[in-house]
Each structure stands twice: as structure tokens, then as C-alpha cells.
Tab-separated table of C-alpha atoms in Angstrom:
chain	number	residue	atom	x	y	z
F	1	MET	CA	15.409	-20.697	23.957
F	2	SER	CA	13.522	-17.645	22.751
F	3	THR	CA	11.303	-17.316	19.730
F	4	ILE	CA	10.977	-14.455	17.302
F	5	PRO	CA	7.738	-12.600	17.974
F	6	VAL	CA	5.331	-12.541	15.046
F	7	ARG	CA	3.070	-9.520	14.713
F	8	SER	CA	-0.601	-10.041	14.069
F	9	LYS	CA	-1.796	-9.453	10.533
F	10	GLU	CA	-3.752	-6.380	11.703
F	11	VAL	CA	-0.659	-4.783	13.262
F	12	ALA	CA	1.372	-5.717	10.188
F	13	ARG	CA	-1.237	-4.040	7.916
F	14	THR	CA	-0.824	-0.802	9.868
F	15	ASP	CA	2.962	-1.115	9.717
F	16	GLY	CA	2.828	-1.708	5.960
F	17	LEU	CA	0.604	1.311	5.350
F	18	ARG	CA	2.852	3.451	7.519
F	19	ARG	CA	5.872	2.199	5.564
F	20	LEU	CA	4.165	3.306	2.316
F	21	SER	CA	4.236	6.891	3.585
F	22	THR	CA	7.975	6.894	2.834
F	23	VAL	CA	7.244	6.086	-0.814
F	24	PHE	CA	4.786	8.904	-1.537
F	25	HIS	CA	5.202	12.646	-1.083
F	26	ALA	CA	2.843	14.398	1.314
F	27	SER	CA	1.312	16.287	-1.613
F	28	ASP	CA	0.677	13.165	-3.748
F	29	ILE	CA	-2.934	12.247	-4.412
F	30	VAL	CA	-3.133	8.531	-3.669
F	31	TRP	CA	-5.917	6.000	-3.127
F	32	LEU	CA	-5.695	2.593	-1.489
F	33	VAL	CA	-7.513	0.403	-4.016
F	34	GLU	CA	-6.994	-2.939	-2.296
F	35	ALA	CA	-5.209	-4.410	0.693
F	36	ALA	CA	-4.975	-8.201	0.672
F	37	TYR	CA	-3.218	-10.483	3.132
F	38	ASP	CA	-1.345	-13.535	1.823
F	39	ALA	CA	-1.251	-15.941	4.776
F	40	TYR	CA	1.111	-18.391	3.079
F	41	ALA	CA	3.798	-15.813	2.280
F	42	GLN	CA	2.873	-13.657	5.295
F	43	VAL	CA	2.826	-10.444	3.294
F	44	TRP	CA	0.326	-7.655	2.781
F	45	ASN	CA	-0.263	-6.646	-0.853
F	46	PHE	CA	-1.324	-3.045	-1.357
F	47	ASP	CA	-2.655	-1.692	-4.666
F	48	MET	CA	-2.286	2.085	-4.779
F	49	LEU	CA	-3.805	4.412	-7.396
F	50	ARG	CA	-1.720	7.472	-8.234
F	51	GLN	CA	-0.329	9.477	-11.120
F	52	GLY	CA	2.745	7.854	-12.588
F	53	ALA	CA	5.940	9.460	-13.819
F	54	GLN	CA	4.490	9.984	-17.318
F	55	GLY	CA	1.310	11.643	-16.011
F	56	ASN	CA	-0.894	8.579	-16.559
F	57	TRP	CA	-2.942	7.181	-13.701
F	58	VAL	CA	-1.502	3.870	-12.555
F	59	VAL	CA	-2.192	1.226	-9.954
F	60	GLN	CA	1.065	0.328	-8.270
F	61	ARG	CA	1.432	-2.871	-6.249
F	62	TYR	CA	3.537	-2.979	-3.105
F	63	SER	CA	4.114	-5.981	-0.864
F	64	TYR	CA	4.958	-5.604	2.794
F	65	ASP	CA	7.048	-8.499	4.131
F	66	ILE	CA	5.995	-8.882	7.754
F	67	HIS	CA	9.008	-10.828	9.019
F	68	ASN	CA	11.654	-8.664	7.413
F	69	ASP	CA	9.806	-5.326	7.777
F	70	ILE	CA	10.480	-4.514	4.119
F	71	GLN	CA	8.274	-2.916	1.486
F	72	HIS	CA	8.709	-4.278	-2.060
F	73	TYR	CA	7.598	-2.545	-5.258
F	74	ARG	CA	5.895	-5.127	-7.500
F	75	GLY	CA	5.121	-3.087	-10.596
F	76	GLU	CA	2.304	-1.025	-12.004
F	77	ARG	CA	-0.434	-1.031	-14.600
F	78	VAL	CA	-1.861	1.960	-16.454
F	79	VAL	CA	-5.507	2.797	-15.762
F	80	ALA	CA	-7.702	4.201	-18.528
F	81	ASN	CA	-9.266	7.596	-17.728
F	82	GLU	CA	-12.780	6.178	-18.065
F	83	GLN	CA	-12.024	3.625	-15.319
F	84	LEU	CA	-10.911	6.247	-12.782
F	85	PRO	CA	-14.331	7.200	-11.340
F	86	ALA	CA	-15.246	3.566	-10.626
F	87	ILE	CA	-11.886	2.802	-9.023
F	88	ARG	CA	-11.950	5.933	-6.856
F	89	ALA	CA	-15.548	5.235	-5.765
F	90	LYS	CA	-14.547	1.952	-4.140
F	91	ALA	CA	-11.050	3.012	-3.022
F	92	GLU	CA	-9.997	4.685	0.210
F	93	ARG	CA	-8.075	7.974	0.122
F	94	TYR	CA	-4.531	7.436	1.413
F	95	ASP	CA	-3.149	10.432	3.325
F	96	SER	CA	0.620	9.977	3.168
F	97	ALA	CA	1.359	12.902	5.488
F	98	ALA	CA	-1.014	11.610	8.177
F	99	TRP	CA	0.436	8.095	7.984
F	100	ALA	CA	3.985	9.483	8.233
F	101	ALA	CA	3.017	11.540	11.285
F	102	GLY	CA	1.275	8.570	12.890
F	103	THR	CA	-2.041	10.428	13.150
F	104	VAL	CA	-4.093	7.852	11.229
F	105	PRO	CA	-6.009	5.582	13.589
F	106	ALA	CA	-4.926	1.972	13.324
């Protein structure tokens, strides 16, 4: 009897961030605000700061389901302009083109 291999949470984080590169355009300006692992559900939750469809800055939440290799959109919240500098200061720039090309170190 064989078992289904389970990726480590570190490998799954990289896979989830790579999967996000299919959501954003290479020219989008995006920041990774938070990446949190939920051990019970075995998903990575990613909060991404970007400009929304209406031009407002929003934090969008995505969940990466490790077992099913699926990225889920979980909604967004609008960010006030005066909050942007503080959020960007603690966030990490997300380079969608580099993640899509596989040139971001894991």
C-alpha cells in the first residue's frame, strides 16, 4: 500500500507563492503583507497588497491548499491611503514575473 506524499510547509509556501504569479500580471505592483501557515487546515494564507479594480489599494487574501494544489481567492479589504506607507514598510515586494519564471530563490 502506498501513501500520498505530503510536501513540507516550506516547499508548499514556495509552491503557493509561485501559484500566485498566475493571478497577477508581470507589471502589477504587489507586496506580500503576510504569509501564515494554518497547520490544522494545511493551507498557506497570503495577504497581498495591490491596486484593486476601482483604483483603490486593497489587501487581497489568497489561500493555497497544499493537498489539492489549488489557490483560493478569499476576498479583499480596502486600505486607506494614510495606511499605505506603514503596510509597505513591513511588507515584502512580490515580483510576479520572477516567481513565474522560477528565478526567485526558495
